[in-house]
């Protein structure tokens, strides 16, 4: 949970007590308080905290687990610019543009148009067929 700017420490402590929360940790750079709440009351307490005018937001403490894996068979063998695990013959790592990390944020949307001006496009490539204007 995060209190709005300017809330005094005493009010923060009283608020934690009022909602039955036990402070576990503070993330100082973003001023977020990690607190424990009885599991049965978690959803109810989070909703109540989010209605409190002194609190910017309250949310469960989620732990991210899985990374998105592409279904393109060429990803692991031929797309050196996308896949950081592919090595050059010299053994050096291939340059990369961070695509695996981007896939964890969004996998795109086929109705979104992206304009790229490129006179060297291979328009007959199977991945681009029907997608080039």
Tab-separated table of N, CA, C and O in Angstrom:
chain	number	residue	atom	x	y	z
A	1	UNK	N	0.835	-1.166	0.000
A	1	UNK	CA	0.000	0.000	0.000
A	1	UNK	C	0.883	1.233	0.000
A	1	UNK	O	2.029	1.182	0.440
A	2	UNK	N	0.320	2.321	-0.510
A	2	UNK	CA	1.072	3.565	-0.530
A	2	UNK	C	0.171	4.688	-0.045
A	2	UNK	O	-0.944	4.856	-0.534
A	3	UNK	N	0.688	5.434	0.926
A	3	UNK	CA	-0.035	6.596	1.420
A	3	UNK	C	0.205	7.773	0.480
A	3	UNK	O	1.245	7.853	-0.185
A	4	UNK	N	-0.745	8.675	0.448
A	4	UNK	CA	-0.575	9.897	-0.329
A	4	UNK	C	0.522	10.744	0.313
A	4	UNK	O	0.813	10.619	1.504
A	5	UNK	N	1.111	11.595	-0.481
A	5	UNK	CA	2.191	12.461	-0.021
A	5	UNK	C	1.715	13.351	1.133
A	5	UNK	O	0.602	13.865	1.115
A	6	UNK	N	2.569	13.497	2.122
A	6	UNK	CA	2.279	14.396	3.230
A	6	UNK	C	1.585	13.764	4.422
A	6	UNK	O	1.348	14.445	5.424
A	7	UNK	N	1.238	12.483	4.350
A	7	UNK	CA	0.592	11.823	5.488
A	7	UNK	C	1.660	11.560	6.559
A	7	UNK	O	2.704	10.972	6.275
A	8	UNK	N	1.376	11.991	7.769
A	8	UNK	CA	2.331	11.865	8.881
A	8	UNK	C	2.507	10.399	9.281
A	8	UNK	O	1.586	9.589	9.158
A	9	UNK	N	3.697	10.073	9.783
A	9	UNK	CA	4.010	8.706	10.208
A	9	UNK	C	3.038	8.202	11.277
A	9	UNK	O	2.646	7.040	11.263
A	10	UNK	N	2.651	9.058	12.208
A	10	UNK	CA	1.719	8.667	13.275
A	10	UNK	C	0.367	8.238	12.672
A	10	UNK	O	-0.223	7.240	13.098
A	11	UNK	N	-0.102	8.974	11.662
A	11	UNK	CA	-1.365	8.628	11.001
A	11	UNK	C	-1.209	7.312	10.243
A	11	UNK	O	-2.111	6.472	10.252
A	12	UNK	N	-0.061	7.112	9.634
A	12	UNK	CA	0.198	5.845	8.944
A	12	UNK	C	0.125	4.680	9.923
A	12	UNK	O	-0.527	3.667	9.658
A	13	UNK	N	0.805	4.833	11.068
A	13	UNK	CA	0.797	3.770	12.086
A	13	UNK	C	-0.620	3.492	12.588
A	13	UNK	O	-1.028	2.333	12.725
A	14	UNK	N	-1.378	4.552	12.857
A	14	UNK	CA	-2.759	4.392	13.325
A	14	UNK	C	-3.635	3.719	12.261
A	14	UNK	O	-4.514	2.926	12.595
A	15	UNK	N	-3.399	4.031	11.009
A	15	UNK	CA	-4.175	3.435	9.923
A	15	UNK	C	-3.886	1.945	9.824
A	15	UNK	O	-4.805	1.134	9.682
A	16	UNK	N	-2.618	1.586	9.918
A	16	UNK	CA	-2.263	0.168	9.888
A	16	UNK	C	-2.975	-0.585	11.016
A	16	UNK	O	-3.549	-1.653	10.798
A	17	UNK	N	-2.959	-0.022	12.226
A	17	UNK	CA	-3.629	-0.650	13.374
A	17	UNK	C	-5.132	-0.765	13.137
A	17	UNK	O	-5.736	-1.789	13.431
A	18	UNK	N	-5.724	0.308	12.624
A	18	UNK	CA	-7.179	0.339	12.424
A	18	UNK	C	-7.655	-0.751	11.465
A	18	UNK	O	-8.760	-1.271	11.614
A	19	UNK	N	-6.826	-1.100	10.503
A	19	UNK	CA	-7.195	-2.127	9.527
A	19	UNK	C	-6.641	-3.505	9.894
A	19	UNK	O	-6.772	-4.449	9.124
A	20	UNK	N	-5.996	-3.612	11.056
A	20	UNK	CA	-5.471	-4.899	11.491
A	20	UNK	C	-4.257	-5.366	10.705
A	20	UNK	O	-4.023	-6.562	10.560
A	21	UNK	N	-3.472	-4.422	10.201
A	21	UNK	CA	-2.303	-4.749	9.379
A	21	UNK	C	-1.032	-4.782	10.227
A	21	UNK	O	-0.871	-4.009	11.165
A	22	UNK	N	-0.129	-5.665	9.843
A	22	UNK	CA	1.195	-5.741	10.457
A	22	UNK	C	2.209	-5.339	9.394
A	22	UNK	O	2.295	-5.970	8.342
A	23	UNK	N	2.957	-4.293	9.678
A	23	UNK	CA	3.959	-3.810	8.728
A	23	UNK	C	5.111	-4.814	8.658
A	23	UNK	O	5.692	-5.173	9.673
A	24	UNK	N	5.425	-5.252	7.440
A	24	UNK	CA	6.507	-6.209	7.221
A	24	UNK	C	7.754	-5.515	6.700
A	24	UNK	O	8.861	-5.795	7.113
A	25	UNK	N	7.542	-4.576	5.778
A	25	UNK	CA	8.680	-3.940	5.118
A	25	UNK	C	8.216	-2.625	4.512
A	25	UNK	O	7.018	-2.369	4.365
A	26	UNK	N	9.193	-1.804	4.127
A	26	UNK	CA	8.939	-0.576	3.375
A	26	UNK	C	9.867	-0.569	2.182
A	26	UNK	O	11.050	-0.905	2.313
A	27	UNK	N	9.339	-0.226	1.037
A	27	UNK	CA	10.169	-0.073	-0.162
A	27	UNK	C	10.431	1.425	-0.275
A	27	UNK	O	9.566	2.188	-0.723
A	28	UNK	N	11.617	1.876	0.166
A	28	UNK	CA	11.856	3.309	0.345
A	28	UNK	C	11.812	4.150	-0.928
A	28	UNK	O	11.303	5.260	-0.901
A	29	UNK	N	12.326	3.664	-2.017
A	29	UNK	CA	12.382	4.495	-3.225
A	29	UNK	C	11.009	4.863	-3.764
A	29	UNK	O	10.856	5.883	-4.433
A	30	UNK	N	10.031	4.040	-3.479
A	30	UNK	CA	8.676	4.333	-3.950
A	30	UNK	C	7.692	4.505	-2.789
A	30	UNK	O	6.496	4.655	-3.004
A	31	UNK	N	8.208	4.475	-1.554
A	31	UNK	CA	7.431	4.696	-0.338
A	31	UNK	C	6.210	3.787	-0.234
A	31	UNK	O	5.113	4.209	0.139
A	32	UNK	N	6.405	2.523	-0.555
A	32	UNK	CA	5.344	1.523	-0.462
A	32	UNK	C	5.557	0.712	0.806
A	32	UNK	O	6.679	0.321	1.130
A	33	UNK	N	4.466	0.470	1.518
A	33	UNK	CA	4.508	-0.347	2.724
A	33	UNK	C	3.992	-1.736	2.376
A	33	UNK	O	2.926	-1.879	1.782
A	34	UNK	N	4.779	-2.746	2.735
A	34	UNK	CA	4.351	-4.130	2.592
A	34	UNK	C	3.817	-4.539	3.952
A	34	UNK	O	4.527	-4.439	4.953
A	35	UNK	N	2.553	-4.958	3.978
A	35	UNK	CA	1.914	-5.290	5.249
A	35	UNK	C	1.211	-6.635	5.154
A	35	UNK	O	0.794	-7.053	4.078
A	36	UNK	N	1.100	-7.284	6.303
A	36	UNK	CA	0.416	-8.575	6.382
A	36	UNK	C	-1.006	-8.340	6.881
A	36	UNK	O	-1.236	-7.565	7.804
A	37	UNK	N	-1.923	-9.054	6.248
A	37	UNK	CA	-3.328	-8.987	6.637
A	37	UNK	C	-3.841	-10.424	6.698
A	37	UNK	O	-3.378	-11.270	5.918
A	38	UNK	N	-4.745	-10.728	7.619
A	38	UNK	CA	-5.290	-12.095	7.647
A	38	UNK	C	-5.871	-12.469	6.271
A	38	UNK	O	-6.593	-11.685	5.662
A	39	UNK	N	-5.530	-13.648	5.793
A	39	UNK	CA	-5.914	-14.093	4.443
A	39	UNK	C	-7.418	-13.972	4.201
A	39	UNK	O	-7.846	-13.541	3.137
A	40	UNK	N	-8.227	-14.344	5.175
A	40	UNK	CA	-9.689	-14.296	5.016
A	40	UNK	C	-10.198	-12.882	4.784
A	40	UNK	O	-11.211	-12.681	4.125
A	41	UNK	N	-9.492	-11.892	5.332
A	41	UNK	CA	-9.951	-10.505	5.250
A	41	UNK	C	-9.277	-9.711	4.135
A	41	UNK	O	-9.600	-8.548	3.928
A	42	UNK	N	-8.353	-10.337	3.413
A	42	UNK	CA	-7.510	-9.610	2.458
A	42	UNK	C	-8.316	-8.760	1.470
A	42	UNK	O	-8.083	-7.551	1.361
A	43	UNK	N	-9.248	-9.366	0.753
A	43	UNK	CA	-9.987	-8.619	-0.278
A	43	UNK	C	-10.782	-7.463	0.323
A	43	UNK	O	-10.804	-6.362	-0.224
A	44	UNK	N	-11.413	-7.729	1.439
A	44	UNK	CA	-12.221	-6.698	2.107
A	44	UNK	C	-11.345	-5.529	2.568
A	44	UNK	O	-11.696	-4.358	2.399
A	45	UNK	N	-10.196	-5.848	3.148
A	45	UNK	CA	-9.287	-4.806	3.645
A	45	UNK	C	-8.719	-3.996	2.487
A	45	UNK	O	-8.645	-2.761	2.564
A	46	UNK	N	-8.341	-4.643	1.403
A	46	UNK	CA	-7.793	-3.918	0.244
A	46	UNK	C	-8.831	-2.948	-0.310
A	46	UNK	O	-8.523	-1.797	-0.624
A	47	UNK	N	-10.080	-3.402	-0.423
A	47	UNK	CA	-11.145	-2.502	-0.911
A	47	UNK	C	-11.319	-1.310	0.031
A	47	UNK	O	-11.454	-0.165	-0.413
A	48	UNK	N	-11.321	-1.572	1.330
A	48	UNK	CA	-11.480	-0.494	2.311
A	48	UNK	C	-10.306	0.485	2.250
A	48	UNK	O	-10.504	1.706	2.304
A	49	UNK	N	-9.098	-0.033	2.125
A	49	UNK	CA	-7.923	0.839	2.028
A	49	UNK	C	-7.995	1.729	0.789
A	49	UNK	O	-7.653	2.910	0.845
A	50	UNK	N	-8.453	1.186	-0.300
A	50	UNK	CA	-8.554	1.971	-1.534
A	50	UNK	C	-9.635	3.047	-1.460
A	50	UNK	O	-9.631	3.977	-2.269
A	51	UNK	N	-10.554	2.938	-0.504
A	51	UNK	CA	-11.560	3.992	-0.300
A	51	UNK	C	-11.074	5.054	0.689
A	51	UNK	O	-11.676	6.114	0.819
A	52	UNK	N	-9.980	4.775	1.377
A	52	UNK	CA	-9.447	5.702	2.370
A	52	UNK	C	-8.800	6.892	1.651
A	52	UNK	O	-7.917	6.711	0.810
A	53	UNK	N	-9.207	8.125	1.965
A	53	UNK	CA	-8.681	9.299	1.251
A	53	UNK	C	-7.194	9.568	1.474
A	53	UNK	O	-6.584	10.328	0.718
A	54	UNK	N	-6.608	8.948	2.488
A	54	UNK	CA	-5.172	9.153	2.747
A	54	UNK	C	-4.291	8.161	1.986
A	54	UNK	O	-3.078	8.282	1.998
A	55	UNK	N	-4.905	7.180	1.367
A	55	UNK	CA	-4.140	6.123	0.715
A	55	UNK	C	-4.220	6.272	-0.799
A	55	UNK	O	-5.306	6.400	-1.367
A	56	UNK	N	-3.044	6.278	-1.424
A	56	UNK	CA	-2.979	6.399	-2.888
A	56	UNK	C	-3.467	5.117	-3.549
A	56	UNK	O	-4.236	5.142	-4.493
A	57	UNK	N	-2.990	3.968	-3.055
A	57	UNK	CA	-3.471	2.674	-3.554
A	57	UNK	C	-3.072	1.571	-2.588
A	57	UNK	O	-2.143	1.719	-1.803
A	58	UNK	N	-3.811	0.470	-2.682
A	58	UNK	CA	-3.495	-0.751	-1.938
A	58	UNK	C	-3.775	-1.912	-2.880
A	58	UNK	O	-4.763	-1.900	-3.616
A	59	UNK	N	-2.879	-2.885	-2.880
A	59	UNK	CA	-3.037	-4.027	-3.776
A	59	UNK	C	-2.319	-5.240	-3.187
A	59	UNK	O	-1.432	-5.083	-2.358
A	60	UNK	N	-2.714	-6.448	-3.627
A	60	UNK	CA	-1.999	-7.638	-3.157
A	60	UNK	C	-0.542	-7.605	-3.617
A	60	UNK	O	-0.207	-6.982	-4.628
A	61	UNK	N	0.301	-8.276	-2.889
A	61	UNK	CA	1.712	-8.374	-3.236
A	61	UNK	C	1.900	-9.609	-4.116
A	61	UNK	O	2.060	-10.719	-3.621
A	62	UNK	N	1.844	-9.407	-5.408
A	62	UNK	CA	1.964	-10.511	-6.347
A	62	UNK	C	3.423	-10.825	-6.634
A	62	UNK	O	4.278	-9.941	-6.596
A	63	UNK	N	3.685	-12.070	-6.965
A	63	UNK	CA	5.015	-12.490	-7.393
A	63	UNK	C	4.896	-12.962	-8.830
A	63	UNK	O	4.130	-13.874	-9.133
A	64	UNK	N	5.629	-12.299	-9.727
A	64	UNK	CA	5.619	-12.707	-11.132
A	64	UNK	C	6.350	-14.025	-11.305
A	64	UNK	O	7.322	-14.301	-10.606
A	65	UNK	N	5.876	-14.855	-12.221
A	65	UNK	CA	6.481	-16.171	-12.364
A	65	UNK	C	6.995	-16.469	-13.766
A	65	UNK	O	8.159	-16.693	-13.954
A	66	UNK	N	6.141	-16.523	-14.729
A	66	UNK	CA	6.499	-17.070	-16.029
A	66	UNK	C	6.842	-15.984	-17.039
A	66	UNK	O	6.319	-14.887	-16.994
A	67	UNK	N	7.701	-16.337	-17.954
A	67	UNK	CA	8.011	-15.471	-19.081
A	67	UNK	C	7.267	-15.985	-20.296
A	67	UNK	O	7.043	-17.180	-20.444
A	68	UNK	N	6.894	-15.084	-21.156
A	68	UNK	CA	6.213	-15.465	-22.388
A	68	UNK	C	7.227	-16.140	-23.310
A	68	UNK	O	8.328	-15.655	-23.510
A	69	UNK	N	6.851	-17.262	-23.858
A	69	UNK	CA	7.695	-17.971	-24.815
A	69	UNK	C	7.071	-17.845	-26.203
A	69	UNK	O	5.895	-18.143	-26.377
A	70	UNK	N	7.826	-17.400	-27.184
A	70	UNK	CA	7.274	-17.286	-28.530
A	70	UNK	C	7.018	-18.659	-29.141
A	70	UNK	O	7.688	-19.631	-28.805
A	71	UNK	N	6.046	-18.720	-30.049
A	71	UNK	CA	5.753	-19.990	-30.713
A	71	UNK	C	6.400	-20.073	-32.094
A	71	UNK	O	6.089	-20.958	-32.862
A	72	UNK	N	7.294	-19.159	-32.386
A	72	UNK	CA	7.982	-19.129	-33.670
A	72	UNK	C	9.168	-20.090	-33.623
A	72	UNK	O	10.100	-19.899	-32.843
A	73	UNK	N	9.171	-21.147	-34.456
A	73	UNK	CA	10.279	-22.111	-34.406
A	73	UNK	C	11.632	-21.496	-34.764
A	73	UNK	O	12.670	-21.998	-34.336
A	74	UNK	N	11.633	-20.401	-35.490
A	74	UNK	CA	12.896	-19.759	-35.865
A	74	UNK	C	13.503	-18.957	-34.717
A	74	UNK	O	14.668	-18.570	-34.780
A	75	UNK	N	12.742	-18.724	-33.665
A	75	UNK	CA	13.245	-17.904	-32.559
A	75	UNK	C	14.504	-18.481	-31.939
A	75	UNK	O	15.428	-17.763	-31.593
A	76	UNK	N	14.555	-19.781	-31.777
A	76	UNK	CA	15.705	-20.391	-31.099
A	76	UNK	C	16.868	-20.689	-32.034
A	76	UNK	O	17.944	-21.056	-31.567
A	77	UNK	N	16.676	-20.534	-33.339
A	77	UNK	CA	17.744	-20.917	-34.263
A	77	UNK	C	18.214	-19.805	-35.182
A	77	UNK	O	19.396	-19.742	-35.499
A	78	UNK	N	17.311	-18.945	-35.616
A	78	UNK	CA	17.685	-18.015	-36.676
A	78	UNK	C	17.534	-16.542	-36.324
A	78	UNK	O	18.087	-15.698	-37.003
A	79	UNK	N	16.810	-16.234	-35.295
A	79	UNK	CA	16.543	-14.824	-35.008
A	79	UNK	C	17.526	-14.289	-33.971
A	79	UNK	O	17.166	-13.945	-32.848
A	80	UNK	N	18.777	-14.184	-34.378
A	80	UNK	CA	19.842	-13.771	-33.488
A	80	UNK	C	19.604	-12.375	-32.911
A	80	UNK	O	20.046	-12.057	-31.823
A	81	UNK	N	18.906	-11.514	-33.657
A	81	UNK	CA	18.677	-10.147	-33.183
A	81	UNK	C	17.625	-10.084	-32.080
A	81	UNK	O	17.536	-9.103	-31.361
A	82	UNK	N	16.828	-11.137	-31.930
A	82	UNK	CA	15.780	-11.157	-30.922
A	82	UNK	C	16.129	-12.023	-29.715
A	82	UNK	O	15.710	-11.742	-28.600
A	83	UNK	N	16.856	-13.092	-29.945
A	83	UNK	CA	17.087	-14.095	-28.914
A	83	UNK	C	18.491	-13.970	-28.335
A	83	UNK	O	19.472	-14.264	-29.002
A	84	UNK	N	18.619	-13.568	-27.074
A	84	UNK	CA	19.943	-13.373	-26.486
A	84	UNK	C	20.725	-14.664	-26.271
A	84	UNK	O	21.914	-14.625	-26.027
A	85	UNK	N	20.068	-15.825	-26.381
A	85	UNK	CA	20.790	-17.074	-26.142
A	85	UNK	C	21.545	-17.567	-27.376
A	85	UNK	O	22.379	-18.450	-27.278
A	86	UNK	N	21.263	-17.007	-28.550
A	86	UNK	CA	21.973	-17.423	-29.762
A	86	UNK	C	23.349	-16.769	-29.766
A	86	UNK	O	23.492	-15.578	-29.540
A	87	UNK	N	24.354	-17.568	-30.027
A	87	UNK	CA	25.738	-17.068	-30.060
A	87	UNK	C	26.244	-17.065	-31.502
A	87	UNK	O	25.840	-17.884	-32.329
A	88	UNK	N	27.146	-16.129	-31.781
A	88	UNK	CA	27.817	-16.127	-33.075
A	88	UNK	C	28.808	-17.282	-33.123
A	88	UNK	O	29.145	-17.874	-32.094
A	89	UNK	N	29.304	-17.606	-34.297
A	89	UNK	CA	30.293	-18.675	-34.428
A	89	UNK	C	31.524	-18.396	-33.573
A	89	UNK	O	32.171	-19.301	-33.096
A	90	UNK	N	31.811	-17.125	-33.359
A	90	UNK	CA	32.972	-16.765	-32.541
A	90	UNK	C	32.726	-17.024	-31.051
A	90	UNK	O	33.634	-16.930	-30.245
A	91	UNK	N	31.483	-17.339	-30.687
A	91	UNK	CA	31.146	-17.562	-29.289
A	91	UNK	C	30.630	-16.320	-28.593
A	91	UNK	O	30.189	-16.375	-27.456
A	92	UNK	N	30.675	-15.160	-29.285
A	92	UNK	CA	30.171	-13.929	-28.688
A	92	UNK	C	28.645	-13.939	-28.684
A	92	UNK	O	28.014	-14.543	-29.536
A	93	UNK	N	28.073	-13.235	-27.723
A	93	UNK	CA	26.619	-13.100	-27.689
A	93	UNK	C	26.164	-12.226	-28.838
A	93	UNK	O	26.845	-11.288	-29.237
A	94	UNK	N	24.986	-12.561	-29.347
A	94	UNK	CA	24.406	-11.776	-30.431
A	94	UNK	C	23.832	-10.477	-29.884
A	94	UNK	O	23.397	-10.425	-28.748
A	95	UNK	N	23.825	-9.434	-30.706
A	95	UNK	CA	23.145	-8.207	-30.275
A	95	UNK	C	21.658	-8.508	-30.065
A	95	UNK	O	21.122	-9.400	-30.691
A	96	UNK	N	21.025	-7.786	-29.186
A	96	UNK	CA	19.608	-8.035	-28.948
A	96	UNK	C	18.864	-6.725	-28.715
A	96	UNK	O	19.467	-5.717	-28.397
A	97	UNK	N	17.571	-6.794	-28.894
A	97	UNK	CA	16.755	-5.596	-28.709
A	97	UNK	C	15.757	-5.746	-27.573
A	97	UNK	O	14.862	-4.955	-27.425
A	98	UNK	N	15.893	-6.777	-26.759
A	98	UNK	CA	15.059	-6.923	-25.576
A	98	UNK	C	13.647	-7.413	-25.835
A	98	UNK	O	12.740	-7.132	-25.061
A	99	UNK	N	13.436	-8.132	-26.918
A	99	UNK	CA	12.096	-8.598	-27.260
A	99	UNK	C	11.507	-9.533	-26.203
A	99	UNK	O	10.340	-9.377	-25.841
A	100	UNK	N	12.241	-10.506	-25.653
A	100	UNK	CA	11.614	-11.367	-24.638
A	100	UNK	C	11.044	-10.573	-23.456
A	100	UNK	O	9.950	-10.869	-22.988
A	101	UNK	N	11.752	-9.560	-23.019
A	101	UNK	CA	11.241	-8.740	-21.916
A	101	UNK	C	10.001	-7.958	-22.338
A	101	UNK	O	9.066	-7.778	-21.563
A	102	UNK	N	9.972	-7.501	-23.589
A	102	UNK	CA	8.805	-6.766	-24.087
A	102	UNK	C	7.583	-7.672	-24.165
A	102	UNK	O	6.462	-7.244	-23.890
A	103	UNK	N	7.766	-8.935	-24.524
A	103	UNK	CA	6.634	-9.865	-24.601
A	103	UNK	C	5.983	-10.074	-23.251
A	103	UNK	O	4.815	-10.426	-23.166
A	104	UNK	N	6.735	-9.891	-22.171
A	104	UNK	CA	6.150	-10.027	-20.842
A	104	UNK	C	5.205	-8.862	-20.527
A	104	UNK	O	4.379	-8.956	-19.635
A	105	UNK	N	5.340	-7.771	-21.269
A	105	UNK	CA	4.469	-6.615	-21.077
A	105	UNK	C	3.275	-6.682	-22.019
A	105	UNK	O	2.145	-6.451	-21.636
A	106	UNK	N	3.537	-7.016	-23.292
A	106	UNK	CA	2.449	-7.080	-24.278
A	106	UNK	C	2.849	-8.008	-25.410
A	106	UNK	O	3.990	-8.023	-25.838
A	107	UNK	N	1.876	-8.776	-25.885
A	107	UNK	CA	2.121	-9.653	-27.023
A	107	UNK	C	1.545	-9.064	-28.297
A	107	UNK	O	1.469	-9.714	-29.322
A	108	UNK	N	1.113	-7.833	-28.236
A	108	UNK	CA	0.627	-7.149	-29.424
A	108	UNK	C	-0.844	-7.377	-29.677
A	108	UNK	O	-1.540	-8.051	-28.944
A	109	UNK	N	-1.295	-6.778	-30.769
A	109	UNK	CA	-2.690	-6.846	-31.153
A	109	UNK	C	-2.733	-6.735	-32.666
A	109	UNK	O	-2.219	-5.776	-33.233
A	110	UNK	N	-3.340	-7.702	-33.328
A	110	UNK	CA	-3.336	-7.727	-34.789
A	110	UNK	C	-4.109	-6.557	-35.404
A	110	UNK	O	-3.963	-6.273	-36.591
A	111	UNK	N	-4.912	-5.851	-34.616
A	111	UNK	CA	-5.637	-4.704	-35.167
A	111	UNK	C	-4.839	-3.400	-35.036
A	111	UNK	O	-5.290	-2.354	-35.471
A	112	UNK	N	-3.647	-3.465	-34.429
A	112	UNK	CA	-2.794	-2.291	-34.294
A	112	UNK	C	-1.914	-2.167	-35.523
A	112	UNK	O	-1.285	-3.125	-35.950
A	113	UNK	N	-1.877	-0.965	-36.095
A	113	UNK	CA	-1.042	-0.726	-37.269
A	113	UNK	C	0.267	-0.069	-36.845
A	113	UNK	O	0.269	0.829	-36.011
A	114	UNK	N	1.340	-0.543	-37.404
A	114	UNK	CA	2.659	0.032	-37.159
A	114	UNK	C	3.227	0.439	-38.510
A	114	UNK	O	3.238	-0.362	-39.452
A	115	UNK	N	3.677	1.672	-38.617
A	115	UNK	CA	4.233	2.148	-39.881
A	115	UNK	C	5.754	2.089	-39.816
A	115	UNK	O	6.372	2.663	-38.936
A	116	UNK	N	6.345	1.347	-40.754
A	116	UNK	CA	7.793	1.260	-40.878
A	116	UNK	C	8.124	1.545	-42.336
A	116	UNK	O	7.590	0.899	-43.235
A	117	UNK	N	8.976	2.505	-42.562
A	117	UNK	CA	9.391	2.806	-43.928
A	117	UNK	C	10.705	2.085	-44.159
A	117	UNK	O	11.704	2.366	-43.497
A	118	UNK	N	10.681	1.117	-45.066
A	118	UNK	CA	11.847	0.282	-45.291
A	118	UNK	C	11.836	-0.181	-46.736
A	118	UNK	O	10.996	-0.965	-47.141
A	119	UNK	N	12.785	0.283	-47.513
A	119	UNK	CA	12.824	-0.097	-48.930
A	119	UNK	C	13.413	-1.488	-49.118
A	119	UNK	O	13.348	-2.041	-50.201
A	120	UNK	N	13.946	-2.077	-48.061
A	120	UNK	CA	14.577	-3.386	-48.181
A	120	UNK	C	13.746	-4.513	-47.600
A	120	UNK	O	14.266	-5.579	-47.315
A	121	UNK	N	12.448	-4.321	-47.437
A	121	UNK	CA	11.614	-5.350	-46.838
A	121	UNK	C	11.453	-6.541	-47.780
A	121	UNK	O	11.338	-6.384	-48.984
A	122	UNK	N	11.478	-7.705	-47.214
A	122	UNK	CA	11.264	-8.946	-47.963
A	122	UNK	C	9.783	-9.283	-47.840
A	122	UNK	O	9.362	-10.047	-46.973
A	123	UNK	N	8.966	-8.680	-48.689
A	123	UNK	CA	7.506	-8.757	-48.585
A	123	UNK	C	6.959	-10.166	-48.779
A	123	UNK	O	5.842	-10.452	-48.365
A	124	UNK	N	7.736	-11.066	-49.390
A	124	UNK	CA	7.270	-12.433	-49.604
A	124	UNK	C	7.553	-13.346	-48.406
A	124	UNK	O	7.197	-14.518	-48.430
A	125	UNK	N	8.185	-12.820	-47.380
A	125	UNK	CA	8.490	-13.641	-46.208
A	125	UNK	C	7.195	-14.117	-45.573
A	125	UNK	O	6.221	-13.368	-45.461
A	126	UNK	N	7.167	-15.365	-45.128
A	126	UNK	CA	5.943	-15.976	-44.580
A	126	UNK	C	5.372	-15.208	-43.383
A	126	UNK	O	4.162	-15.157	-43.180
A	127	UNK	N	6.220	-14.577	-42.587
A	127	UNK	CA	5.733	-13.815	-41.433
A	127	UNK	C	5.091	-12.488	-41.839
A	127	UNK	O	4.371	-11.881	-41.046
A	128	UNK	N	5.372	-12.031	-43.050
A	128	UNK	CA	4.876	-10.723	-43.474
A	128	UNK	C	3.746	-10.798	-44.502
A	128	UNK	O	3.132	-9.768	-44.799
A	129	UNK	N	3.479	-11.966	-45.024
A	129	UNK	CA	2.444	-12.090	-46.053
A	129	UNK	C	1.096	-11.619	-45.524
A	129	UNK	O	0.664	-12.007	-44.443
A	130	UNK	N	0.465	-10.748	-46.294
A	130	UNK	CA	-0.837	-10.206	-45.933
A	130	UNK	C	-0.775	-9.119	-44.884
A	130	UNK	O	-1.798	-8.654	-44.403
A	131	UNK	N	0.447	-8.699	-44.519
A	131	UNK	CA	0.595	-7.683	-43.464
A	131	UNK	C	1.308	-6.441	-43.953
A	131	UNK	O	1.541	-5.525	-43.163
A	132	UNK	N	1.670	-6.404	-45.205
A	132	UNK	CA	2.406	-5.267	-45.766
A	132	UNK	C	1.466	-4.462	-46.646
A	132	UNK	O	0.775	-5.004	-47.502
A	133	UNK	N	1.441	-3.146	-46.444
A	133	UNK	CA	0.654	-2.260	-47.302
A	133	UNK	C	1.596	-1.464	-48.174
A	133	UNK	O	2.636	-1.056	-47.759
